Coordinates of C-alpha atoms in Angstrom, one line a residue:
X1 CA 0.1 0.3 0.0
X2 CA 2.7 2.6 1.3
X3 CA 4.8 1.9 -2.2
X4 CA 1.6 2.5 -3.9
X5 CA 1.2 6.1 -2.7
X6 CA 5.0 7.0 -3.0
X7 CA 4.7 6.0 -6.3
X8 CA 1.2 8.5 -7.6
X9 CA 3.5 11.2 -4.7
X10 CA 6.5 10.3 -7.9
X11 CA 3.8 11.7 -11.0
X12 CA 3.7 15.5 -9.7
X13 CA 7.0 14.8 -10.1
X14 CA 6.5 16.5 -13.4
X15 CA 4.5 18.9 -13.2
X16 CA 7.0 20.0 -10.0
X17 CA 9.4 20.2 -12.1
X18 CA 7.3 22.0 -15.5
X19 CA 6.0 24.5 -12.7
X20 CA 9.7 25.4 -11.4
X21 CA 10.2 27.2 -14.9
X22 CA 11.2 30.8 -14.8
X23 CA 12.4 33.1 -18.0
X24 CA 14.8 34.6 -15.8
X25 CA 17.1 31.7 -14.9
X26 CA 17.0 30.3 -18.3
X27 CA 17.5 33.7 -20.4
X28 CA 14.2 32.8 -22.3
X29 CA 11.4 34.9 -23.0
X30 CA 7.9 34.7 -22.0
X31 CA 5.3 36.8 -23.6
X32 CA 2.0 36.6 -22.2
X33 CA 0.7 40.0 -22.9
X34 CA -1.5 40.5 -27.2
X35 CA -4.3 41.1 -28.9
X36 CA -6.5 39.0 -29.6
X37 CA -9.2 39.3 -33.2
X38 CA -11.8 36.3 -34.4
X39 CA -11.1 36.6 -37.7
X40 CA -11.4 32.9 -40.3
X41 CA -8.7 34.6 -42.6
X42 CA -5.4 32.1 -42.8
X43 CA -3.2 34.8 -42.8
X44 CA -2.2 37.6 -40.7
X45 CA -5.0 40.0 -41.0
X46 CA -4.5 43.5 -41.8
X47 CA -6.4 45.6 -39.4
X48 CA -6.3 49.0 -37.2
X49 CA -4.2 48.1 -33.2
X50 CA -7.3 50.2 -32.0
X51 CA -9.8 46.8 -33.9
X52 CA -7.4 43.4 -32.1
X53 CA -8.2 43.0 -28.5
X54 CA -6.1 44.1 -25.4
X55 CA -5.5 40.3 -23.4
X56 CA -3.3 38.0 -21.4
X57 CA -2.4 34.7 -21.8
X58 CA -2.8 32.0 -21.2
X59 CA -6.3 33.1 -22.5
X60 CA -9.9 29.9 -22.6
X61 CA -12.4 31.3 -25.3
X62 CA -15.5 31.5 -23.2
X63 CA -18.8 30.8 -24.3
X64 CA -19.8 34.1 -25.9
X65 CA -16.3 33.9 -28.7
X66 CA -17.5 29.9 -29.6
X67 CA -20.7 31.1 -30.8
X68 CA -19.1 34.3 -33.0
X69 CA -16.4 31.6 -34.9
X70 CA -13.9 28.8 -34.6
X71 CA -10.7 31.1 -36.1
X72 CA -8.6 33.4 -34.1
X73 CA -5.9 35.1 -33.8
X74 CA -3.9 36.9 -31.2
X75 CA -0.3 39.4 -32.4
X76 CA 1.9 39.5 -29.8
X77 CA 5.9 42.2 -30.0
X78 CA 8.9 41.3 -29.0
X79 CA 11.5 44.6 -28.3
X80 CA 14.9 43.6 -29.5
X81 CA 17.9 45.7 -29.0
X82 CA 20.3 43.5 -31.1
X83 CA 19.1 40.6 -34.1
X84 CA 19.6 37.1 -32.0
X85 CA 23.2 35.6 -32.8
X86 CA 22.2 32.3 -32.4
X87 CA 19.0 30.1 -33.4
X88 CA 16.0 30.9 -31.6
X89 CA 12.5 28.5 -31.3
X90 CA 9.2 29.9 -30.5
X91 CA 7.7 27.1 -27.8
X92 CA 3.8 27.4 -27.5
X93 CA 3.6 24.8 -24.0
X94 CA -0.1 23.8 -24.5
X95 CA -3.1 25.2 -26.7
X96 CA -5.7 24.0 -27.9
X97 CA -6.8 22.8 -31.0
X98 CA -3.9 24.2 -33.8
X99 CA -1.3 26.8 -34.2
X100 CA 0.3 28.8 -37.3
X101 CA 2.7 30.8 -35.9
X102 CA 4.2 34.2 -38.2
X103 CA 7.1 36.4 -38.0
X104 CA 6.7 39.8 -39.2
X105 CA 4.6 38.1 -41.3
X106 CA 6.8 35.1 -42.5
X107 CA 4.6 31.8 -42.3
X108 CA 7.3 29.9 -39.6
X109 CA 5.4 26.8 -39.0
X110 CA 2.2 24.7 -38.2
X111 CA 0.4 22.5 -35.8
X112 CA -0.9 20.2 -38.5
X113 CA -4.3 21.1 -40.7
X114 CA -7.0 23.3 -40.5
X115 CA -9.4 21.4 -42.3
X116 CA -11.9 19.2 -40.3
X117 CA -10.8 17.4 -38.5
X118 CA -8.6 19.6 -37.5
X119 CA -5.2 18.4 -35.6
X120 CA -5.4 17.8 -32.2
X121 CA -3.0 19.3 -30.1
X122 CA -4.9 20.3 -27.2
X123 CA -2.4 17.5 -25.5
X124 CA 1.4 18.4 -27.4
X125 CA 3.5 21.0 -26.6
X126 CA 4.8 23.2 -30.9
X127 CA 8.2 24.3 -30.9
X128 CA 9.4 26.0 -34.2
X129 CA 12.7 26.4 -35.6
X130 CA 13.2 31.0 -36.7
X131 CA 15.6 31.7 -38.8
X132 CA 17.9 34.5 -37.6
X133 CA 17.2 36.7 -41.1
X134 CA 13.6 36.6 -39.3
X135 CA 14.1 38.6 -36.5
X136 CA 14.4 42.2 -36.1
X137 CA 15.8 44.7 -34.9
X138 CA 13.4 47.0 -32.7
X139 CA 10.3 45.5 -32.9
X140 CA 9.0 42.0 -33.9
X141 CA 5.4 40.8 -34.5
X142 CA 4.6 37.6 -34.2
X143 CA 1.0 36.2 -34.9
X144 CA -0.8 33.3 -33.9
X145 CA -3.0 32.4 -35.7
X146 CA -6.1 29.5 -33.8
X147 CA -8.3 26.7 -34.5
X148 CA -10.1 24.4 -31.8
X149 CA -14.2 23.1 -31.4
X150 CA -16.7 25.0 -28.9
X151 CA -15.6 23.4 -25.4
X152 CA -12.1 24.8 -25.3
X153 CA -9.3 26.6 -26.9
X154 CA -7.2 27.9 -25.8
X155 CA -3.1 29.4 -26.1
X156 CA -0.7 29.6 -22.9
X157 CA 2.2 32.4 -23.0
X158 CA 4.7 32.3 -26.0
X159 CA 8.6 31.4 -24.2
X160 CA 10.6 32.8 -27.2
X161 CA 15.3 32.3 -26.5
X162 CA 18.1 29.7 -28.0
X163 CA 16.5 27.0 -29.6
X164 CA 18.9 24.0 -28.1
X165 CA 17.4 25.5 -24.6
X166 CA 14.2 25.0 -25.8
X167 CA 14.3 22.4 -27.6
X168 CA 14.5 20.6 -23.6
X169 CA 12.3 21.7 -22.3
X170 CA 9.7 21.1 -25.4
X171 CA 11.1 16.9 -25.5
X172 CA 10.6 16.4 -21.8
X173 CA 7.1 18.2 -22.2
X174 CA 6.1 16.3 -25.0
X175 CA 7.1 12.9 -23.3
X176 CA 5.3 13.9 -20.1
X177 CA 2.2 14.7 -22.3
X178 CA 2.7 12.9 -25.4
X179 CA 5.3 9.9 -25.5
X180 CA 4.7 8.2 -22.6
X181 CA 1.3 7.7 -23.2
X182 CA 2.2 6.3 -27.6
X183 CA 4.2 3.8 -24.9
X184 CA 1.9 2.9 -22.7
X185 CA -1.6 2.0 -25.7
X186 CA 0.1 -0.8 -26.7
X187 CA 0.5 -2.4 -22.9
X188 CA -2.6 -1.6 -22.2
X189 CA -3.8 -3.1 -25.0
X190 CA -1.5 -6.1 -24.4
X191 CA -3.2 -6.3 -21.6
X192 CA -6.3 -6.6 -22.6
X193 CA -6.0 -9.0 -25.3
X194 CA -4.4 -11.8 -22.2
X195 CA -6.9 -10.8 -19.5
X196 CA -9.3 -12.2 -22.8
X197 CA -7.3 -15.1 -23.3
X198 CA -7.4 -16.1 -19.2
X199 CA -11.4 -15.9 -19.3
X200 CA -11.2 -17.6 -23.0
X201 CA -9.3 -20.5 -20.3
X202 CA -11.7 -20.0 -17.9
X203 CA -14.8 -18.8 -18.8
X204 CA -16.6 -19.8 -15.7
X205 CA -14.7 -17.0 -13.5
X206 CA -16.3 -13.7 -15.6
X207 CA -13.6 -11.6 -13.3
X208 CA -11.2 -11.7 -16.2
X209 CA -13.9 -10.7 -19.3
X210 CA -14.9 -7.5 -16.8
X211 CA -11.2 -6.0 -16.2
X212 CA -10.6 -7.6 -20.6
X213 CA -13.0 -4.7 -20.9
X214 CA -12.6 -1.9 -18.8
X215 CA -9.1 -2.0 -19.5
X216 CA -9.8 -2.6 -23.5
X217 CA -11.9 0.6 -22.6
X218 CA -9.2 3.2 -21.3
X219 CA -7.2 1.9 -24.6
X220 CA -8.6 3.1 -27.1
X221 CA -9.3 6.4 -24.3
X222 CA -5.8 6.7 -24.6
X223 CA -6.1 7.1 -28.5
X224 CA -7.4 10.4 -27.6
X225 CA -4.1 11.4 -25.5
X226 CA -1.9 11.0 -28.8
X227 CA -2.9 10.8 -31.9
X228 CA -3.2 13.7 -33.4
X229 CA -5.1 13.1 -37.3
X230 CA -8.0 11.5 -36.4
X231 CA -9.9 9.7 -38.7
X232 CA -13.0 10.3 -37.8
X233 CA -15.0 13.4 -37.3
X234 CA -14.6 15.6 -33.9
X235 CA -18.0 14.8 -33.1
X236 CA -18.3 11.5 -34.0
X237 CA -14.6 11.4 -32.2
X238 CA -14.8 12.8 -28.7
X239 CA -18.5 10.7 -29.3
X240 CA -16.1 7.7 -28.5
X241 CA -13.0 8.8 -26.2
X242 CA -16.5 9.8 -24.0
X243 CA -18.1 7.1 -23.9
X244 CA -15.5 4.4 -23.3
X245 CA -13.6 6.8 -20.5
X246 CA -17.4 6.2 -18.7
X247 CA -18.0 1.6 -20.4
X248 CA -14.0 1.9 -18.8
X249 CA -16.1 2.8 -15.0
X250 CA -18.6 0.9 -16.1
X251 CA -16.7 -2.4 -16.9
X252 CA -14.5 -1.9 -13.5
X253 CA -17.9 -2.1 -11.2
X254 CA -19.0 -4.3 -12.8
X255 CA -15.6 -6.5 -12.7
X256 CA -15.5 -5.7 -8.4
X257 CA -19.1 -7.4 -8.2
X258 CA -17.1 -10.3 -10.1
X259 CA -13.8 -10.2 -8.5
X260 CA -15.9 -10.9 -4.4
X261 CA -18.0 -12.7 -5.9
X262 CA -21.1 -10.6 -5.5
X263 CA -24.5 -10.8 -7.2
X264 CA -25.5 -7.4 -8.7
X265 CA -27.5 -8.1 -11.2
X266 CA -29.8 -5.1 -11.2
X267 CA -27.3 -3.2 -10.3
X268 CA -25.4 -3.9 -12.5
X269 CA -28.8 -3.7 -14.7
X270 CA -28.2 0.1 -13.4
X271 CA -25.1 0.9 -14.8
X272 CA -25.1 -0.2 -18.4
X273 CA -28.4 1.5 -18.7
X274 CA -26.5 4.7 -17.2
X275 CA -23.7 4.0 -19.9
X276 CA -25.8 3.7 -22.3
X277 CA -28.4 6.4 -21.9
X278 CA -25.3 8.8 -22.1
X279 CA -23.9 7.8 -25.0
X280 CA -27.3 8.9 -26.5
X281 CA -27.5 11.5 -25.5
X282 CA -24.2 12.5 -26.9
X283 CA -25.0 11.3 -29.9
X284 CA -28.1 13.8 -30.6
X285 CA -26.1 16.8 -28.8
X286 CA -24.9 19.1 -31.2
X287 CA -20.3 19.7 -31.2
X288 CA -20.7 22.3 -28.6
X289 CA -23.3 21.1 -25.9
X290 CA -21.7 17.9 -25.7
X291 CA -18.6 19.1 -23.2
X292 CA -21.7 20.1 -20.8
X293 CA -23.5 16.8 -21.7
X294 CA -20.0 14.6 -20.6
X295 CA -19.9 16.9 -18.0
X296 CA -23.3 15.1 -16.1
X297 CA -21.9 11.7 -17.6
X298 CA -18.5 11.9 -15.9
X299 CA -20.0 12.5 -13.0
X300 CA -21.7 10.0 -12.7
X301 CA -18.7 7.2 -13.8
X302 CA -16.4 9.4 -11.1
X303 CA -19.2 8.5 -8.0
X304 CA -19.4 5.3 -9.2
X305 CA -15.7 4.2 -10.0
X306 CA -15.2 5.4 -5.6
X307 CA -18.1 3.2 -5.0
X308 CA -16.1 1.6 -6.4
X309 CA -12.6 2.0 -4.6
X310 CA -14.9 2.0 -1.2
X311 CA -16.3 -1.8 -1.9
X312 CA -13.0 -3.0 -2.9
X313 CA -11.7 -1.7 0.3
X314 CA -14.4 -2.6 2.7
X315 CA -13.9 -5.5 2.1
X316 CA -10.3 -5.6 2.3
X317 CA -10.8 -4.7 6.1
X318 CA -13.3 -6.5 7.2
X319 CA -12.6 -10.0 5.2
X320 CA -8.3 -9.0 4.7
X321 CA -8.5 -10.1 1.7
X322 CA -4.7 -8.0 0.2
X323 CA -5.3 -8.3 -3.3
X324 CA -8.9 -6.2 -2.2
X325 CA -7.1 -3.7 -0.6
X326 CA -4.4 -3.2 -3.4
X327 CA -7.2 -3.1 -5.8
X328 CA -9.4 -0.8 -3.7
X329 CA -5.8 1.5 -3.4
X330 CA -5.2 1.4 -7.1
X331 CA -8.8 2.3 -8.6
X332 CA -9.1 5.3 -6.1
X333 CA -5.7 7.0 -7.4
X334 CA -7.1 6.7 -10.6
X335 CA -9.9 8.1 -10.0
X336 CA -8.0 11.6 -8.4
X337 CA -6.4 11.4 -10.9
X338 CA -8.8 11.3 -12.7
X339 CA -10.8 13.8 -10.9
X340 CA -7.8 16.2 -11.4
X341 CA -8.0 15.9 -14.8
X342 CA -11.6 16.6 -14.6
X343 CA -11.6 19.6 -13.1
X344 CA -8.0 20.9 -15.1
X345 CA -10.5 20.1 -18.6
X346 CA -13.2 22.4 -16.8
X347 CA -10.4 24.8 -16.0
X348 CA -11.8 25.7 -13.1
X349 CA -7.7 25.5 -12.1
X350 CA -5.0 26.7 -13.9
X351 CA -4.3 25.7 -17.2
X352 CA 0.1 26.0 -16.2
X353 CA 2.5 26.1 -14.1
X354 CA 2.3 23.3 -10.8
X355 CA -1.6 21.8 -11.7
X356 CA -1.2 22.2 -15.7
X357 CA 0.1 18.0 -16.4
X358 CA -3.1 15.2 -16.9
X359 CA -1.9 12.8 -14.5
X360 CA -4.4 10.0 -15.3
X361 CA -2.1 8.3 -17.9
X362 CA 0.6 7.6 -15.6
X363 CA -1.9 6.3 -13.1
X364 CA -4.2 3.3 -14.9
X365 CA -1.9 2.2 -17.2
X366 CA 0.7 0.7 -13.8
X367 CA -1.9 0.6 -11.7
X368 CA -3.9 -1.7 -14.9
X369 CA -0.8 -3.5 -14.6
X370 CA -0.8 -4.4 -10.8
X371 CA -4.2 -5.1 -11.2
X372 CA -3.5 -7.3 -13.9
X373 CA -0.2 -9.0 -12.1
X374 CA -3.1 -9.9 -9.2
X375 CA -5.3 -11.7 -11.2
X376 CA -2.6 -13.8 -12.9
X377 CA -1.9 -14.8 -9.7
X378 CA -5.0 -15.6 -8.9
X379 CA -5.5 -17.6 -12.0
X380 CA -1.8 -19.7 -11.6
X381 CA -2.8 -20.5 -8.2
X382 CA -6.9 -21.9 -9.8
X383 CA -4.3 -24.0 -12.4
X384 CA -1.5 -24.8 -9.2
X385 CA -5.4 -26.9 -6.8
X386 CA -6.4 -27.8 -10.6
X387 CA -3.2 -29.3 -10.9
X388 CA -3.2 -30.6 -7.4
X389 CA -6.7 -31.6 -7.2
X390 CA -6.6 -33.2 -11.0
X391 CA -3.3 -35.7 -9.1
X392 CA -5.2 -36.8 -6.5
X393 CA -7.8 -37.1 -8.3
X394 CA -5.8 -39.8 -10.6
X395 CA -3.7 -41.3 -7.2
X396 CA -7.8 -42.2 -6.1
X397 CA -7.8 -43.5 -10.2
X398 CA -4.9 -45.7 -9.5
X399 CA -6.7 -46.7 -5.4
X400 CA -9.7 -47.7 -6.8
X401 CA -8.0 -49.0 -10.6
X402 CA -5.4 -51.8 -7.9
X403 CA -8.9 -51.9 -6.1
X404 CA -10.8 -53.1 -8.9
X405 CA -8.0 -55.3 -10.7
X406 CA -8.0 -57.2 -7.1
X407 CA -11.5 -57.1 -6.6
X408 CA -11.3 -58.5 -10.4
X409 CA -8.6 -60.8 -9.5
X410 CA -11.1 -62.3 -6.4
X411 CA -14.3 -62.4 -8.8
X412 CA -12.6 -64.6 -11.2
X413 CA -11.7 -66.3 -8.3
X414 CA -14.9 -67.0 -7.5
X415 CA -15.9 -67.8 -10.5
X416 CA -13.4 -70.1 -11.0
X417 CA -14.5 -72.4 -7.9
X418 CA -18.1 -71.8 -8.8
X419 CA -17.3 -73.0 -13.1
X420 CA -15.2 -76.0 -10.8
X421 CA -18.3 -76.9 -8.3
X422 CA -20.9 -76.3 -11.5
X423 CA -18.9 -78.8 -13.5
X424 CA -18.7 -81.2 -10.5
X425 CA -22.3 -81.0 -10.1
X426 CA -22.8 -81.2 -13.6
X427 CA -20.5 -84.4 -13.6
X428 CA -22.8 -85.9 -10.7
X429 CA -26.0 -85.0 -12.5
X430 CA -24.3 -87.2 -16.2
X431 CA -23.7 -90.1 -14.1
X432 CA -26.9 -90.2 -12.3
X433 CA -28.4 -90.0 -14.6
X434 CA -26.3 -92.0 -17.5
X435 CA -23.3 -94.1 -15.9
X436 CA -26.3 -94.7 -12.5
X437 CA -28.8 -96.2 -14.4
X438 CA -26.5 -98.7 -16.4
X439 CA -25.0 -99.6 -13.4
X440 CA -28.8 -100.0 -11.1
X441 CA -29.6 -102.2 -14.4
X442 CA -26.6 -103.9 -14.7
X443 CA -26.6 -105.0 -10.9
X444 CA -31.1 -106.5 -11.2
X445 CA -29.7 -108.5 -14.0
X446 CA -27.2 -109.7 -12.2
X447 CA -29.0 -110.2 -9.8
X448 CA -31.5 -112.4 -11.4
X449 CA -28.4 -114.5 -13.3
X450 CA -27.7 -115.6 -9.7
X451 CA -31.6 -116.4 -9.0
X452 CA -31.5 -118.5 -11.1
X453 CA -33.7 -116.5 -13.4
X454 CA -35.1 -118.5 -16.5
X455 CA -33.6 -117.9 -20.6
X456 CA -30.5 -116.7 -18.4
X457 CA -28.3 -116.7 -22.6
X458 CA -30.7 -113.7 -22.7
X459 CA -30.3 -112.3 -19.4
X460 CA -26.6 -111.9 -20.7
X461 CA -26.6 -110.8 -23.7
X462 CA -29.3 -107.7 -21.7
X463 CA -26.3 -107.4 -19.4
X464 CA -23.8 -107.2 -22.1
X465 CA -26.0 -104.4 -24.0
X466 CA -26.2 -102.3 -20.4
X467 CA -22.4 -101.7 -20.1
X468 CA -21.9 -101.3 -23.4
X469 CA -24.6 -98.1 -23.1
X470 CA -22.8 -97.3 -20.1
X471 CA -19.3 -97.3 -21.7
X472 CA -21.0 -95.3 -24.3
X473 CA -22.2 -92.9 -21.6
X474 CA -17.9 -92.9 -20.1
X475 CA -17.0 -91.6 -23.5
X476 CA -19.8 -88.9 -23.8
X477 CA -18.7 -87.5 -20.3
X478 CA -15.0 -87.4 -21.7
X479 CA -16.0 -85.8 -24.5
X480 CA -18.7 -83.3 -22.6
X481 CA -15.0 -82.6 -20.0
X482 CA -12.8 -82.1 -23.5
X483 CA -15.5 -80.1 -24.9
X484 CA -15.4 -81.6 -27.9
X485 CA -18.6 -80.7 -30.8
X486 CA -20.7 -82.6 -33.2
X487 CA -22.3 -81.8 -36.5
X488 CA -25.6 -81.3 -36.2
X489 CA -25.4 -84.6 -39.0
X490 CA -24.2 -86.8 -36.7
X491 CA -25.9 -85.2 -33.7
X492 CA -29.5 -86.5 -35.1
X493 CA -29.1 -89.4 -36.4
X494 CA -27.3 -90.6 -32.7
X495 CA -30.4 -89.3 -31.4
X496 CA -33.4 -91.2 -34.1
X497 CA -30.3 -94.0 -34.1
X498 CA -30.6 -94.4 -30.1
X499 CA -34.9 -93.5 -30.3
X500 CA -35.0 -96.8 -33.2
X501 CA -32.9 -98.5 -30.5
X502 CA -35.0 -98.0 -27.6
X503 CA -38.5 -98.7 -28.5
X504 CA -37.4 -102.2 -30.0
X505 CA -36.5 -102.9 -26.9
X506 CA -39.7 -101.6 -25.7
X507 CA -41.3 -103.8 -28.0
X508 CA -42.5 -99.8 -30.1
X509 CA -42.4 -98.8 -34.1
X510 CA -40.6 -96.0 -35.0
X511 CA -40.5 -93.5 -37.3
X512 CA -37.1 -90.9 -37.6
X513 CA -37.6 -88.0 -39.8
X514 CA -34.7 -85.6 -40.1
X515 CA -35.3 -82.7 -42.8
X516 CA -31.8 -80.6 -41.9
X517 CA -30.2 -78.2 -45.2
X518 CA -27.0 -77.5 -42.7
X519 CA -26.0 -80.8 -41.8
X520 CA -22.4 -79.8 -41.4
X521 CA -23.5 -77.7 -38.4
X522 CA -21.9 -77.5 -36.1
X523 CA -22.9 -77.8 -32.7
X524 CA -21.1 -78.6 -28.8
X525 CA -21.2 -81.8 -27.0
X526 CA -23.0 -80.2 -24.2
X527 CA -26.0 -79.1 -25.9
X528 CA -25.7 -83.0 -27.4
X529 CA -25.7 -84.7 -24.2
X530 CA -28.2 -82.8 -23.3
X531 CA -30.7 -83.1 -26.2
X532 CA -29.3 -86.8 -25.4
X533 CA -31.0 -86.8 -21.6
X534 CA -33.7 -84.9 -22.9
X535 CA -34.8 -87.9 -25.7
X536 CA -33.8 -90.2 -22.4
X537 CA -36.4 -88.5 -19.8
X538 CA -38.7 -88.7 -23.1
X539 CA -38.8 -91.9 -24.5
X540 CA -38.2 -93.8 -20.7
X541 CA -42.2 -91.8 -19.0
X542 CA -43.5 -93.0 -22.5
X543 CA -42.6 -96.7 -22.0
X544 CA -43.5 -96.0 -18.0
X545 CA -46.7 -93.5 -18.6
X546 CA -47.6 -93.3 -21.5
X547 CA -49.3 -97.5 -22.8
X548 CA -48.3 -95.9 -26.1
X549 CA -47.3 -98.2 -29.8
X550 CA -45.6 -95.7 -31.3
X551 CA -43.3 -92.7 -31.3
X552 CA -41.8 -90.0 -33.9
X553 CA -39.9 -88.1 -33.9
X554 CA -38.7 -84.6 -36.2
X555 CA -35.4 -83.8 -36.5
X556 CA -35.2 -80.0 -38.3
X557 CA -33.5 -76.9 -38.9
X558 CA -33.5 -73.4 -40.3
X559 CA -31.0 -69.8 -40.5
X560 CA -32.3 -69.1 -36.6
X561 CA -33.6 -72.6 -34.8
X562 CA -33.1 -76.1 -34.5
X563 CA -36.4 -77.5 -33.5
X564 CA -36.8 -81.3 -31.9
X565 CA -39.8 -82.8 -31.6
X566 CA -41.4 -86.5 -30.0
X567 CA -44.4 -87.5 -30.1
X568 CA -46.5 -90.2 -28.8
X569 CA -49.8 -91.6 -29.2
X570 CA -50.5 -93.1 -25.8
X571 CA -52.5 -92.1 -23.0
X572 CA -51.4 -88.8 -22.3
X573 CA -52.2 -85.8 -18.9
X574 CA -54.1 -82.8 -19.0
X575 CA -50.7 -80.7 -19.2
X576 CA -52.9 -77.6 -18.6
X577 CA -53.0 -79.1 -15.1
X578 CA -49.6 -79.4 -15.2
X579 CA -47.8 -77.5 -11.7
X580 CA -44.5 -78.9 -11.8
X581 CA -44.8 -83.1 -13.2
X582 CA -42.0 -84.8 -11.7
X583 CA -38.4 -85.8 -11.2
X584 CA -37.7 -86.8 -15.1
X585 CA -39.3 -82.6 -16.2
X586 CA -37.9 -81.4 -14.1
X587 CA -34.7 -82.9 -15.4
X588 CA -35.6 -81.8 -19.2
X589 CA -36.5 -78.3 -18.4
X590 CA -33.3 -78.0 -16.0
X591 CA -30.9 -79.5 -19.1
X592 CA -33.1 -76.7 -21.9
X593 CA -32.0 -73.9 -19.4
X594 CA -29.0 -74.6 -19.6
X595 CA -28.4 -74.5 -23.7
X596 CA -30.8 -71.8 -23.2
X597 CA -33.9 -73.2 -25.5
X598 CA -37.4 -73.4 -25.0
X599 CA -39.7 -76.9 -24.1
X600 CA -42.9 -77.1 -25.0
X601 CA -45.4 -79.8 -23.8
X602 CA -48.7 -80.5 -25.6
X603 CA -51.3 -83.5 -24.4
X604 CA -54.0 -83.7 -23.9
X605 CA -55.9 -87.2 -21.9
X606 CA -56.0 -90.3 -24.4
X607 CA -54.5 -87.8 -27.1
X608 CA -50.6 -88.7 -26.6
X609 CA -47.8 -85.9 -25.5
X610 CA -46.1 -84.8 -28.2
X611 CA -42.7 -82.7 -26.8
X612 CA -40.9 -79.9 -28.8
X613 CA -37.8 -78.5 -27.9
X614 CA -36.4 -75.4 -30.1
X615 CA -32.3 -74.5 -29.6
X616 CA -32.0 -71.4 -30.8
X617 CA -28.6 -71.1 -32.9

């Protein structure tokens, strides 16, 4: 804070330096007594002495004079005992808007165009080199033509003397009044563009946007401090200059709301409405009336600016935010210098001496850079926090990934154990349904033979068949464990032959129909085994409970499914009233679920039974 105060005091150094200049100490001559006449002539008017109104410089045109014209002539007299031995110059420290100088009727130089738009020298000193041959011993007449606009026409006292002394003064004053503004313009413009780019990267924080707009508005206004030849009419240019200065404070006020994270939508709407209404009023005002409208407009803008500074300083005091304090004090300094410049421009204080320098163009850009630095630090802090958060999230993700991998490994282990358990249960079922039945039948036949049952040769033949069937079941089980696959042609043939074999043993007639479009279609052996078990179960039920005489098997396929149908002409049962069936029907349903096959059992008393399976491919 103290550094900013010291900086503000240092801003006064140029004014102090220039305010202390005297013609006596340097040998330069100040001429402040002049005669004045209002004339549109482009060369010194030839008029009687009594028509030149005497006055003392500096001279600001009063309002009544504006209405009569905007081109005037000043005539000054200089007595020389002898012609200067060295080259002299004529120095116009302050003028507005443009000037041309004549010595003893000879044109010396001017500040640019006198046509609309007039060259702008309101913030630019003029220095003209005078050839020694133009000076006279005795009285010399200096005529100065001034042209401006109805809100600001003035001329300060002229300084004459050695061109080298005047050149140093001219260059130093031009540096502080004009060149510094020109040098700071690209810097403030770059700050505005850079802050806008930060907002593009961080759209959720609009404080960067409003600060960027504020700085860009100031950059536009600062053009008025050093632009010599404007590309617009005087009214259009002043409308842009007045407007940009007001919009600067409006955007700065909205920035403070965003920076302090306060919602002031209604208040901000009033700000914007005030700025727009002022712009409209200026647009419709005459050139001579624009200054009056701007006074009212500026007054509101200044009050808004001080309110913005107050908000930031209050936040600093309450919350202890150093950034808010720096920005609030910086804005206050900028506004104080702006008030000084406005008072100077309104001629409420002298335009020469200690107070004759505009100060706002020194303070604003540097304060902007200080504020921008704090915003950049804030942006960098946000990036660091985001990177830290990303790193933390990355660590959490890695930890979660590790936990998931461990969990997946545990799940795979559990799935493996469950698969082993399921396979054991399946093998147990297959042994029970296949080998177990064969062994039971074999034991029964052995008992019959040992008891001396009749026709032992037939029983031995049956025992051999049972053992052969058990051996086939064992092969099927092994094939299932090995995961081999069979073709549809082989499977359908095997099912048909098994059905015929069982039907022949039971004394039943059997017919098998196979209609296949792709006999080479591969079928997993587990599916083959399930189909075989279902066929066996269906045939067993038909033989044991159906009291049937014929069995019909139909096997057919198409592009989407394979259909297996087992039909008998037995006694049947009421399938609509079946509430769950016996153990055999449940086994059939379970095996169909394992194959993802559809099972349909249709039966009516006295009409036989039809079992249909549809295996989807």
